[in-house]
Amino acid sequence: MISLTAQYGYTVALNIILAQISINSVMLLWCTKIIGSFLSVPANTWLNTIQNKKPLLIILELVKSGMFLLLPFFFHHWILFAGVLLIEIIGDVFSGNLVALIPKLVNKKGLSRFNAAITSVGSISYFLGPMLVGLLQGQQQAMLFYLYGIITFLGGLTLFALPSIKLNNQRLSKEFKRNVKSDVVHSLKALNAVKGLAGFYLIYILFDNMGTGLDSFEVIFVTKIIGISSAQYAYSLSFLAIVSSILAFVNLQFPYRFVFQIGALVFASYAIVLVVSRNLATVLFSYVLLAIGSTISGNMLDNMIQTQIADESRTQIFVVEDVFTNILAAATVFVMGFVQNIGLSITSTYVSLIILTMSAYLIIEFFMVRKS
């Protein structure tokens, strides 16, 4: 939670700071984040040669904390974007390795609850990170980054409590010559080898992208179209975090695939209810659907990958998922902003995104999942 709070918060804080400098600075920030996602794949290929993941995770967090502390010195210098690039690479590699080693720490029966707990932690972090930005807006800009650096450093120290964890990698033992292309292709082939899993993987990326697109302009939609206040919107985000946290204690004893599909349908329902909302109560109901749908579908996908994919491929699959998600989200937000600038209403933009997502979902469901 400590790591995610800093990761979410620093992006919001940098957006605000760079927006005061120029629009081009904001665009360059997001381009840098996308490039960082790309580079996280070769970085993970190289770091995968380290089989003991405990020291790797600790070093990644400590380096990231140092970068947070250094960023304030370069707010008006191009070196700032080099720091952002490194933070994004570290964040993706850290996340992929951490999720991949969970089956080494948690038994199969406890995976569902543990992954749900991680999802709820992400929701809380997504609330806390930006909240810190709001609370400290009257203070010096550097203070936030010093705070993020300190809490990330403390979070890195907590990783010393982990046992030494090694992931099996048969490709290394066979002296396989590693490169980015072969590593990614091998991982995606492993994903596709499990019947239906590639389809679920794509469906989750699509729905996660839809959620990001809706979230990007949500504050405008709920305040200007629905008419609730900014304070009510902030409280509703707290409500969403609480609902997601409660779901961590729900242990569903059903097949992963069946529960994933239920979660995907609930996720889709959230988008529809949000668009037709005209009061705070309906918005809150849509958030309940979002918490249930995103937690269940994300949890089940993680469970399937963690239990059905070998150690050597699992980490790269999670890293590639982050890359796909970030790139698709950046493109989606850009297009949504562009069509609104040329005259399409935010409601029509939302409806278009939902229709496109649901159309792609049905194609994948019938031609990849059902077929397999």
Short mmCIF file of N, CA and C in Angstrom, two decimals, residues 14-165:
data_model
loop_
_atom_site.label_atom_id
_atom_site.label_comp_id
_atom_site.label_asym_id
_atom_site.label_seq_id
_atom_site.Cartn_x
_atom_site.Cartn_y
_atom_site.Cartn_z
N LEU A 14 2.79 15.75 -10.02
CA LEU A 14 3.56 16.21 -11.19
C LEU A 14 2.66 16.82 -12.25
N ASN A 15 1.47 16.24 -12.43
CA ASN A 15 0.51 16.80 -13.39
C ASN A 15 0.18 18.25 -13.04
N ILE A 16 -0.07 18.49 -11.77
CA ILE A 16 -0.43 19.84 -11.32
C ILE A 16 0.75 20.80 -11.52
N ILE A 17 1.94 20.36 -11.16
CA ILE A 17 3.13 21.21 -11.28
C ILE A 17 3.44 21.53 -12.73
N LEU A 18 3.42 20.52 -13.59
CA LEU A 18 3.77 20.72 -14.99
C LEU A 18 2.70 21.49 -15.75
N ALA A 19 1.44 21.37 -15.31
CA ALA A 19 0.36 22.14 -15.95
C ALA A 19 0.57 23.63 -15.75
N GLN A 20 1.24 24.01 -14.65
CA GLN A 20 1.52 25.42 -14.39
C GLN A 20 2.67 25.92 -15.26
N ILE A 21 3.46 24.98 -15.80
CA ILE A 21 4.59 25.36 -16.66
C ILE A 21 4.12 25.48 -18.10
N SER A 22 3.57 24.38 -18.65
CA SER A 22 3.04 24.40 -20.03
C SER A 22 2.29 23.11 -20.31
N ILE A 23 1.39 23.16 -21.29
CA ILE A 23 0.66 21.97 -21.72
C ILE A 23 1.62 20.94 -22.30
N ASN A 24 2.65 21.44 -23.02
CA ASN A 24 3.63 20.54 -23.61
C ASN A 24 4.36 19.72 -22.55
N SER A 25 4.56 20.31 -21.39
CA SER A 25 5.22 19.59 -20.30
C SER A 25 4.36 18.42 -19.82
N VAL A 26 3.04 18.65 -19.76
CA VAL A 26 2.13 17.58 -19.36
C VAL A 26 2.13 16.46 -20.40
N MET A 27 2.08 16.83 -21.68
CA MET A 27 2.11 15.83 -22.74
C MET A 27 3.41 15.03 -22.70
N LEU A 28 4.52 15.72 -22.44
CA LEU A 28 5.82 15.04 -22.37
C LEU A 28 5.86 14.07 -21.18
N LEU A 29 5.20 14.45 -20.09
CA LEU A 29 5.13 13.57 -18.92
C LEU A 29 4.48 12.25 -19.29
N TRP A 30 3.33 12.31 -19.98
CA TRP A 30 2.61 11.08 -20.33
C TRP A 30 3.34 10.29 -21.40
N CYS A 31 4.01 10.96 -22.31
CA CYS A 31 4.84 10.25 -23.30
C CYS A 31 5.97 9.50 -22.60
N THR A 32 6.56 10.15 -21.60
CA THR A 32 7.64 9.51 -20.84
C THR A 32 7.14 8.28 -20.10
N LYS A 33 5.95 8.38 -19.53
CA LYS A 33 5.37 7.23 -18.81
C LYS A 33 5.12 6.06 -19.76
N ILE A 34 4.68 6.36 -20.99
CA ILE A 34 4.44 5.30 -21.97
C ILE A 34 5.76 4.63 -22.37
N ILE A 35 6.79 5.46 -22.61
CA ILE A 35 8.10 4.92 -22.96
C ILE A 35 8.63 4.05 -21.82
N GLY A 36 8.40 4.50 -20.58
CA GLY A 36 8.82 3.71 -19.42
C GLY A 36 8.16 2.35 -19.40
N SER A 37 6.88 2.30 -19.79
CA SER A 37 6.18 1.02 -19.85
C SER A 37 6.81 0.10 -20.88
N PHE A 38 7.18 0.66 -22.04
CA PHE A 38 7.85 -0.13 -23.07
C PHE A 38 9.18 -0.69 -22.54
N LEU A 39 9.96 0.17 -21.91
CA LEU A 39 11.30 -0.23 -21.47
C LEU A 39 11.27 -1.18 -20.28
N SER A 40 10.13 -1.26 -19.60
CA SER A 40 10.05 -2.17 -18.45
C SER A 40 10.13 -3.63 -18.91
N VAL A 41 9.74 -3.90 -20.16
CA VAL A 41 9.80 -5.28 -20.66
C VAL A 41 11.24 -5.75 -20.82
N PRO A 42 12.12 -5.02 -21.55
CA PRO A 42 13.52 -5.46 -21.60
C PRO A 42 14.21 -5.41 -20.25
N ALA A 43 13.82 -4.44 -19.41
CA ALA A 43 14.41 -4.36 -18.07
C ALA A 43 14.07 -5.61 -17.27
N ASN A 44 12.83 -6.06 -17.39
CA ASN A 44 12.44 -7.26 -16.66
C ASN A 44 13.11 -8.51 -17.23
N THR A 45 13.30 -8.55 -18.55
CA THR A 45 14.03 -9.67 -19.16
C THR A 45 15.43 -9.78 -18.58
N TRP A 46 16.08 -8.65 -18.43
CA TRP A 46 17.44 -8.64 -17.87
C TRP A 46 17.43 -9.01 -16.38
N LEU A 47 16.48 -8.44 -15.63
CA LEU A 47 16.43 -8.68 -14.19
C LEU A 47 15.91 -10.07 -13.84
N ASN A 48 15.26 -10.74 -14.81
CA ASN A 48 14.75 -12.09 -14.55
C ASN A 48 15.88 -13.09 -14.30
N THR A 49 17.11 -12.69 -14.66
CA THR A 49 18.24 -13.58 -14.38
C THR A 49 18.52 -13.66 -12.88
N ILE A 50 17.95 -12.71 -12.12
CA ILE A 50 18.08 -12.74 -10.65
C ILE A 50 16.95 -13.61 -10.11
N GLN A 51 17.28 -14.80 -9.66
CA GLN A 51 16.23 -15.72 -9.24
C GLN A 51 15.74 -15.48 -7.81
N ASN A 52 16.59 -14.92 -6.97
CA ASN A 52 16.17 -14.59 -5.61
C ASN A 52 15.52 -13.21 -5.64
N LYS A 53 14.20 -13.17 -5.52
CA LYS A 53 13.45 -11.95 -5.74
C LYS A 53 13.45 -10.99 -4.55
N LYS A 54 13.76 -11.46 -3.36
CA LYS A 54 13.71 -10.58 -2.19
C LYS A 54 14.67 -9.40 -2.31
N PRO A 55 15.98 -9.62 -2.55
CA PRO A 55 16.87 -8.45 -2.68
C PRO A 55 16.51 -7.57 -3.87
N LEU A 56 16.00 -8.17 -4.95
CA LEU A 56 15.62 -7.39 -6.12
C LEU A 56 14.50 -6.41 -5.76
N LEU A 57 13.47 -6.90 -5.07
CA LEU A 57 12.34 -6.04 -4.69
C LEU A 57 12.79 -4.92 -3.76
N ILE A 58 13.66 -5.25 -2.82
CA ILE A 58 14.14 -4.24 -1.86
C ILE A 58 14.93 -3.15 -2.59
N ILE A 59 15.84 -3.55 -3.47
CA ILE A 59 16.66 -2.58 -4.20
C ILE A 59 15.80 -1.68 -5.08
N LEU A 60 14.81 -2.26 -5.76
CA LEU A 60 13.93 -1.47 -6.61
C LEU A 60 13.21 -0.38 -5.82
N GLU A 61 12.68 -0.74 -4.65
CA GLU A 61 11.96 0.24 -3.83
C GLU A 61 12.89 1.32 -3.29
N LEU A 62 14.10 0.94 -2.88
CA LEU A 62 15.02 1.93 -2.34
C LEU A 62 15.49 2.90 -3.43
N VAL A 63 15.71 2.38 -4.63
CA VAL A 63 16.09 3.26 -5.74
C VAL A 63 14.95 4.22 -6.07
N LYS A 64 13.73 3.71 -6.07
CA LYS A 64 12.57 4.57 -6.36
C LYS A 64 12.41 5.66 -5.30
N SER A 65 12.65 5.32 -4.05
CA SER A 65 12.55 6.34 -2.99
C SER A 65 13.58 7.44 -3.22
N GLY A 66 14.78 7.05 -3.67
CA GLY A 66 15.80 8.04 -3.97
C GLY A 66 15.40 8.95 -5.11
N MET A 67 14.73 8.39 -6.12
CA MET A 67 14.28 9.19 -7.25
C MET A 67 13.22 10.20 -6.83
N PHE A 68 12.31 9.81 -5.93
CA PHE A 68 11.30 10.75 -5.43
C PHE A 68 11.97 11.93 -4.73
N LEU A 69 13.02 11.64 -3.97
CA LEU A 69 13.73 12.70 -3.24
C LEU A 69 14.47 13.65 -4.19
N LEU A 70 14.90 13.14 -5.34
CA LEU A 70 15.68 13.95 -6.28
C LEU A 70 14.81 14.78 -7.23
N LEU A 71 13.59 14.33 -7.52
CA LEU A 71 12.75 15.00 -8.51
C LEU A 71 12.56 16.51 -8.26
N PRO A 72 12.35 16.96 -7.01
CA PRO A 72 12.11 18.40 -6.80
C PRO A 72 13.25 19.30 -7.29
N PHE A 73 14.46 18.76 -7.40
CA PHE A 73 15.58 19.57 -7.85
C PHE A 73 15.54 19.83 -9.37
N PHE A 74 14.64 19.16 -10.06
CA PHE A 74 14.65 19.23 -11.53
C PHE A 74 13.27 19.55 -12.12
N PHE A 75 12.41 20.24 -11.35
CA PHE A 75 11.08 20.56 -11.85
C PHE A 75 11.12 21.35 -13.17
N HIS A 76 12.17 22.16 -13.35
CA HIS A 76 12.25 23.00 -14.56
C HIS A 76 13.42 22.57 -15.44
N HIS A 77 13.73 21.27 -15.40
CA HIS A 77 14.85 20.77 -16.19
C HIS A 77 14.44 19.46 -16.84
N TRP A 78 15.01 19.17 -18.02
CA TRP A 78 14.66 17.94 -18.75
C TRP A 78 15.02 16.68 -17.97
N ILE A 79 15.95 16.78 -17.03
CA ILE A 79 16.35 15.60 -16.23
C ILE A 79 15.15 15.05 -15.45
N LEU A 80 14.16 15.91 -15.18
CA LEU A 80 12.95 15.46 -14.48
C LEU A 80 12.34 14.27 -15.20
N PHE A 81 12.29 14.32 -16.53
CA PHE A 81 11.64 13.27 -17.30
C PHE A 81 12.47 11.98 -17.32
N ALA A 82 13.79 12.11 -17.17
CA ALA A 82 14.63 10.92 -17.02
C ALA A 82 14.30 10.23 -15.70
N GLY A 83 14.03 11.02 -14.66
CA GLY A 83 13.63 10.45 -13.37
C GLY A 83 12.29 9.76 -13.45
N VAL A 84 11.34 10.40 -14.15
CA VAL A 84 10.02 9.79 -14.34
C VAL A 84 10.15 8.47 -15.10
N LEU A 85 10.99 8.46 -16.12
CA LEU A 85 11.22 7.25 -16.91
C LEU A 85 11.70 6.10 -16.03
N LEU A 86 12.67 6.39 -15.17
CA LEU A 86 13.21 5.35 -14.29
C LEU A 86 12.17 4.88 -13.28
N ILE A 87 11.39 5.82 -12.74
CA ILE A 87 10.35 5.45 -11.77
C ILE A 87 9.31 4.54 -12.41
N GLU A 88 8.92 4.83 -13.64
CA GLU A 88 7.92 4.01 -14.32
C GLU A 88 8.45 2.60 -14.59
N ILE A 89 9.70 2.51 -15.03
CA ILE A 89 10.30 1.19 -15.27
C ILE A 89 10.35 0.39 -13.97
N ILE A 90 10.83 1.03 -12.92
CA ILE A 90 10.93 0.35 -11.62
C ILE A 90 9.56 -0.08 -11.13
N GLY A 91 8.55 0.81 -11.28
CA GLY A 91 7.20 0.49 -10.81
C GLY A 91 6.61 -0.72 -11.49
N ASP A 92 6.75 -0.79 -12.83
CA ASP A 92 6.20 -1.93 -13.58
C ASP A 92 6.93 -3.23 -13.25
N VAL A 93 8.25 -3.17 -13.18
CA VAL A 93 9.04 -4.37 -12.88
C VAL A 93 8.75 -4.85 -11.46
N PHE A 94 8.67 -3.91 -10.51
CA PHE A 94 8.38 -4.27 -9.12
C PHE A 94 7.01 -4.93 -9.00
N SER A 95 6.00 -4.32 -9.63
CA SER A 95 4.64 -4.86 -9.57
C SER A 95 4.57 -6.25 -10.17
N GLY A 96 5.18 -6.43 -11.36
CA GLY A 96 5.14 -7.74 -12.03
C GLY A 96 5.80 -8.83 -11.21
N ASN A 97 6.96 -8.53 -10.62
CA ASN A 97 7.68 -9.52 -9.82
C ASN A 97 6.95 -9.83 -8.52
N LEU A 98 6.37 -8.79 -7.90
CA LEU A 98 5.68 -9.00 -6.64
C LEU A 98 4.46 -9.90 -6.81
N VAL A 99 3.64 -9.64 -7.83
CA VAL A 99 2.45 -10.46 -8.06
C VAL A 99 2.83 -11.87 -8.47
N ALA A 100 3.93 -12.00 -9.23
CA ALA A 100 4.34 -13.32 -9.72
C ALA A 100 4.81 -14.25 -8.60
N LEU A 101 5.35 -13.68 -7.53
CA LEU A 101 5.88 -14.56 -6.47
C LEU A 101 4.86 -14.89 -5.38
N ILE A 102 3.66 -14.32 -5.49
CA ILE A 102 2.63 -14.57 -4.47
C ILE A 102 2.34 -16.06 -4.28
N PRO A 103 2.27 -16.89 -5.37
CA PRO A 103 2.03 -18.32 -5.15
C PRO A 103 3.12 -19.01 -4.34
N LYS A 104 4.28 -18.39 -4.22
CA LYS A 104 5.35 -18.95 -3.39
C LYS A 104 5.15 -18.63 -1.91
N LEU A 105 4.27 -17.67 -1.64
CA LEU A 105 4.04 -17.24 -0.26
C LEU A 105 2.68 -17.66 0.28
N VAL A 106 1.71 -17.83 -0.63
CA VAL A 106 0.34 -18.12 -0.22
C VAL A 106 -0.11 -19.43 -0.86
N ASN A 107 -0.75 -20.30 -0.08
CA ASN A 107 -1.21 -21.56 -0.65
C ASN A 107 -2.39 -21.32 -1.58
N LYS A 108 -2.68 -22.30 -2.41
CA LYS A 108 -3.68 -22.14 -3.46
C LYS A 108 -5.05 -21.77 -2.90
N LYS A 109 -5.42 -22.33 -1.76
CA LYS A 109 -6.73 -22.04 -1.19
C LYS A 109 -6.86 -20.58 -0.74
N GLY A 110 -5.72 -19.99 -0.38
CA GLY A 110 -5.76 -18.62 0.11
C GLY A 110 -5.52 -17.56 -0.94
N LEU A 111 -5.30 -17.98 -2.20
CA LEU A 111 -4.97 -17.01 -3.25
C LEU A 111 -6.09 -16.01 -3.50
N SER A 112 -7.33 -16.49 -3.56
CA SER A 112 -8.45 -15.60 -3.87
C SER A 112 -8.56 -14.46 -2.87
N ARG A 113 -8.52 -14.83 -1.59
CA ARG A 113 -8.65 -13.80 -0.55
C ARG A 113 -7.44 -12.87 -0.55
N PHE A 114 -6.25 -13.42 -0.75
CA PHE A 114 -5.05 -12.60 -0.74
C PHE A 114 -5.05 -11.61 -1.90
N ASN A 115 -5.42 -12.08 -3.10
CA ASN A 115 -5.46 -11.19 -4.25
C ASN A 115 -6.55 -10.14 -4.11
N ALA A 116 -7.66 -10.50 -3.49
CA ALA A 116 -8.71 -9.51 -3.22
C ALA A 116 -8.21 -8.45 -2.25
N ALA A 117 -7.41 -8.89 -1.27
CA ALA A 117 -6.84 -7.94 -0.32
C ALA A 117 -5.91 -6.97 -1.03
N ILE A 118 -5.11 -7.47 -1.97
CA ILE A 118 -4.21 -6.61 -2.73
C ILE A 118 -5.00 -5.59 -3.55
N THR A 119 -6.10 -6.04 -4.15
CA THR A 119 -6.93 -5.13 -4.94
C THR A 119 -7.52 -4.03 -4.07
N SER A 120 -7.98 -4.40 -2.88
CA SER A 120 -8.56 -3.40 -1.98
C SER A 120 -7.49 -2.42 -1.50
N VAL A 121 -6.28 -2.92 -1.29
CA VAL A 121 -5.17 -2.05 -0.91
C VAL A 121 -4.91 -1.04 -2.03
N GLY A 122 -4.99 -1.52 -3.30
CA GLY A 122 -4.81 -0.61 -4.43
C GLY A 122 -5.86 0.49 -4.44
N SER A 123 -7.10 0.13 -4.11
CA SER A 123 -8.17 1.14 -4.07
C SER A 123 -7.92 2.18 -2.99
N ILE A 124 -7.48 1.71 -1.82
CA ILE A 124 -7.18 2.64 -0.72
C ILE A 124 -6.02 3.55 -1.10
N SER A 125 -5.00 2.97 -1.73
CA SER A 125 -3.83 3.76 -2.14
C SER A 125 -4.22 4.81 -3.18
N TYR A 126 -5.12 4.41 -4.10
CA TYR A 126 -5.56 5.33 -5.14
C TYR A 126 -6.30 6.52 -4.53
N PHE A 127 -6.89 6.30 -3.35
CA PHE A 127 -7.56 7.39 -2.65
C PHE A 127 -6.56 8.22 -1.84
N LEU A 128 -5.65 7.54 -1.12
CA LEU A 128 -4.72 8.23 -0.24
C LEU A 128 -3.70 9.08 -0.99
N GLY A 129 -3.18 8.54 -2.11
CA GLY A 129 -2.15 9.26 -2.85
C GLY A 129 -2.61 10.64 -3.29
N PRO A 130 -3.70 10.74 -4.07
CA PRO A 130 -4.20 12.06 -4.46
C PRO A 130 -4.66 12.91 -3.29
N MET A 131 -5.18 12.27 -2.22
CA MET A 131 -5.65 13.03 -1.07
C MET A 131 -4.50 13.80 -0.42
N LEU A 132 -3.33 13.15 -0.35
CA LEU A 132 -2.16 13.84 0.19
C LEU A 132 -1.80 15.06 -0.65
N VAL A 133 -1.97 14.93 -1.97
CA VAL A 133 -1.71 16.06 -2.85
C VAL A 133 -2.62 17.23 -2.50
N GLY A 134 -3.91 16.93 -2.29
CA GLY A 134 -4.87 17.97 -1.95
C GLY A 134 -4.58 18.61 -0.60
N LEU A 135 -4.25 17.80 0.39
CA LEU A 135 -3.99 18.30 1.74
C LEU A 135 -2.77 19.20 1.80
N LEU A 136 -1.77 18.90 0.96
CA LEU A 136 -0.50 19.64 1.03
C LEU A 136 -0.34 20.65 -0.11
N GLN A 137 -1.44 21.02 -0.76
CA GLN A 137 -1.35 21.97 -1.87
C GLN A 137 -0.83 23.33 -1.44
N GLY A 138 -1.08 23.71 -0.18
CA GLY A 138 -0.62 25.02 0.28
C GLY A 138 0.84 25.04 0.69
N GLN A 139 1.48 23.87 0.71
CA GLN A 139 2.87 23.77 1.15
C GLN A 139 3.81 23.85 -0.06
N GLN A 140 5.12 23.84 0.22
CA GLN A 140 6.09 23.84 -0.87
C GLN A 140 5.91 22.59 -1.72
N GLN A 141 6.09 22.74 -3.03
CA GLN A 141 5.88 21.63 -3.95
C GLN A 141 6.80 20.44 -3.64
N ALA A 142 8.00 20.74 -3.19
CA ALA A 142 8.98 19.68 -2.93
C ALA A 142 8.58 18.78 -1.76
N MET A 143 7.78 19.33 -0.84
CA MET A 143 7.45 18.57 0.37
C MET A 143 6.76 17.25 0.07
N LEU A 144 5.86 17.25 -0.91
CA LEU A 144 5.16 16.03 -1.29
C LEU A 144 6.12 14.94 -1.72
N PHE A 145 7.10 15.33 -2.53
CA PHE A 145 8.02 14.33 -3.06
C PHE A 145 8.97 13.82 -1.98
N TYR A 146 9.31 14.71 -1.02
CA TYR A 146 10.11 14.24 0.11
C TYR A 146 9.30 13.23 0.93
N LEU A 147 8.00 13.52 1.08
CA LEU A 147 7.12 12.61 1.83
C LEU A 147 7.01 11.27 1.11
N TYR A 148 6.80 11.30 -0.21
CA TYR A 148 6.70 10.05 -0.98
C TYR A 148 8.02 9.27 -0.92
N GLY A 149 9.14 9.99 -0.96
CA GLY A 149 10.44 9.33 -0.88
C GLY A 149 10.64 8.63 0.46
N ILE A 150 10.23 9.30 1.54
CA ILE A 150 10.40 8.71 2.88
C ILE A 150 9.52 7.49 3.06
N ILE A 151 8.23 7.60 2.66
CA ILE A 151 7.33 6.46 2.90
C ILE A 151 7.69 5.28 1.98
N THR A 152 8.21 5.57 0.77
CA THR A 152 8.65 4.48 -0.11
C THR A 152 9.88 3.80 0.48
N PHE A 153 10.78 4.58 1.07
CA PHE A 153 11.96 4.01 1.73
C PHE A 153 11.54 3.10 2.88
N LEU A 154 10.58 3.56 3.69
CA LEU A 154 10.09 2.74 4.81
C LEU A 154 9.41 1.47 4.30
N GLY A 155 8.67 1.62 3.19
CA GLY A 155 8.03 0.45 2.59
C GLY A 155 9.05 -0.56 2.11
N GLY A 156 10.15 -0.05 1.53
CA GLY A 156 11.22 -0.95 1.09
C GLY A 156 11.83 -1.71 2.25
N LEU A 157 11.96 -1.04 3.40
CA LEU A 157 12.54 -1.72 4.56
C LEU A 157 11.64 -2.85 5.07
N THR A 158 10.32 -2.70 4.92
CA THR A 158 9.41 -3.76 5.37
C THR A 158 9.60 -5.05 4.58
N LEU A 159 10.16 -4.94 3.36
CA LEU A 159 10.37 -6.12 2.52
C LEU A 159 11.44 -7.06 3.08
N PHE A 160 12.23 -6.55 4.04
CA PHE A 160 13.22 -7.42 4.67
C PHE A 160 12.54 -8.55 5.45
N ALA A 161 11.24 -8.35 5.77
CA ALA A 161 10.50 -9.39 6.50
C ALA A 161 10.15 -10.57 5.60
N LEU A 162 10.25 -10.40 4.28
CA LEU A 162 9.96 -11.51 3.36
C LEU A 162 11.00 -12.62 3.48
N PRO A 163 10.60 -13.85 3.28
CA PRO A 163 11.60 -14.92 3.18
C PRO A 163 12.33 -14.83 1.84
N SER A 164 13.46 -15.49 1.72
CA SER A 164 14.16 -15.54 0.43
C SER A 164 13.32 -16.35 -0.54
N ILE A 165 12.99 -15.75 -1.68
CA ILE A 165 12.07 -16.37 -2.63
C ILE A 165 12.76 -16.53 -3.98
#
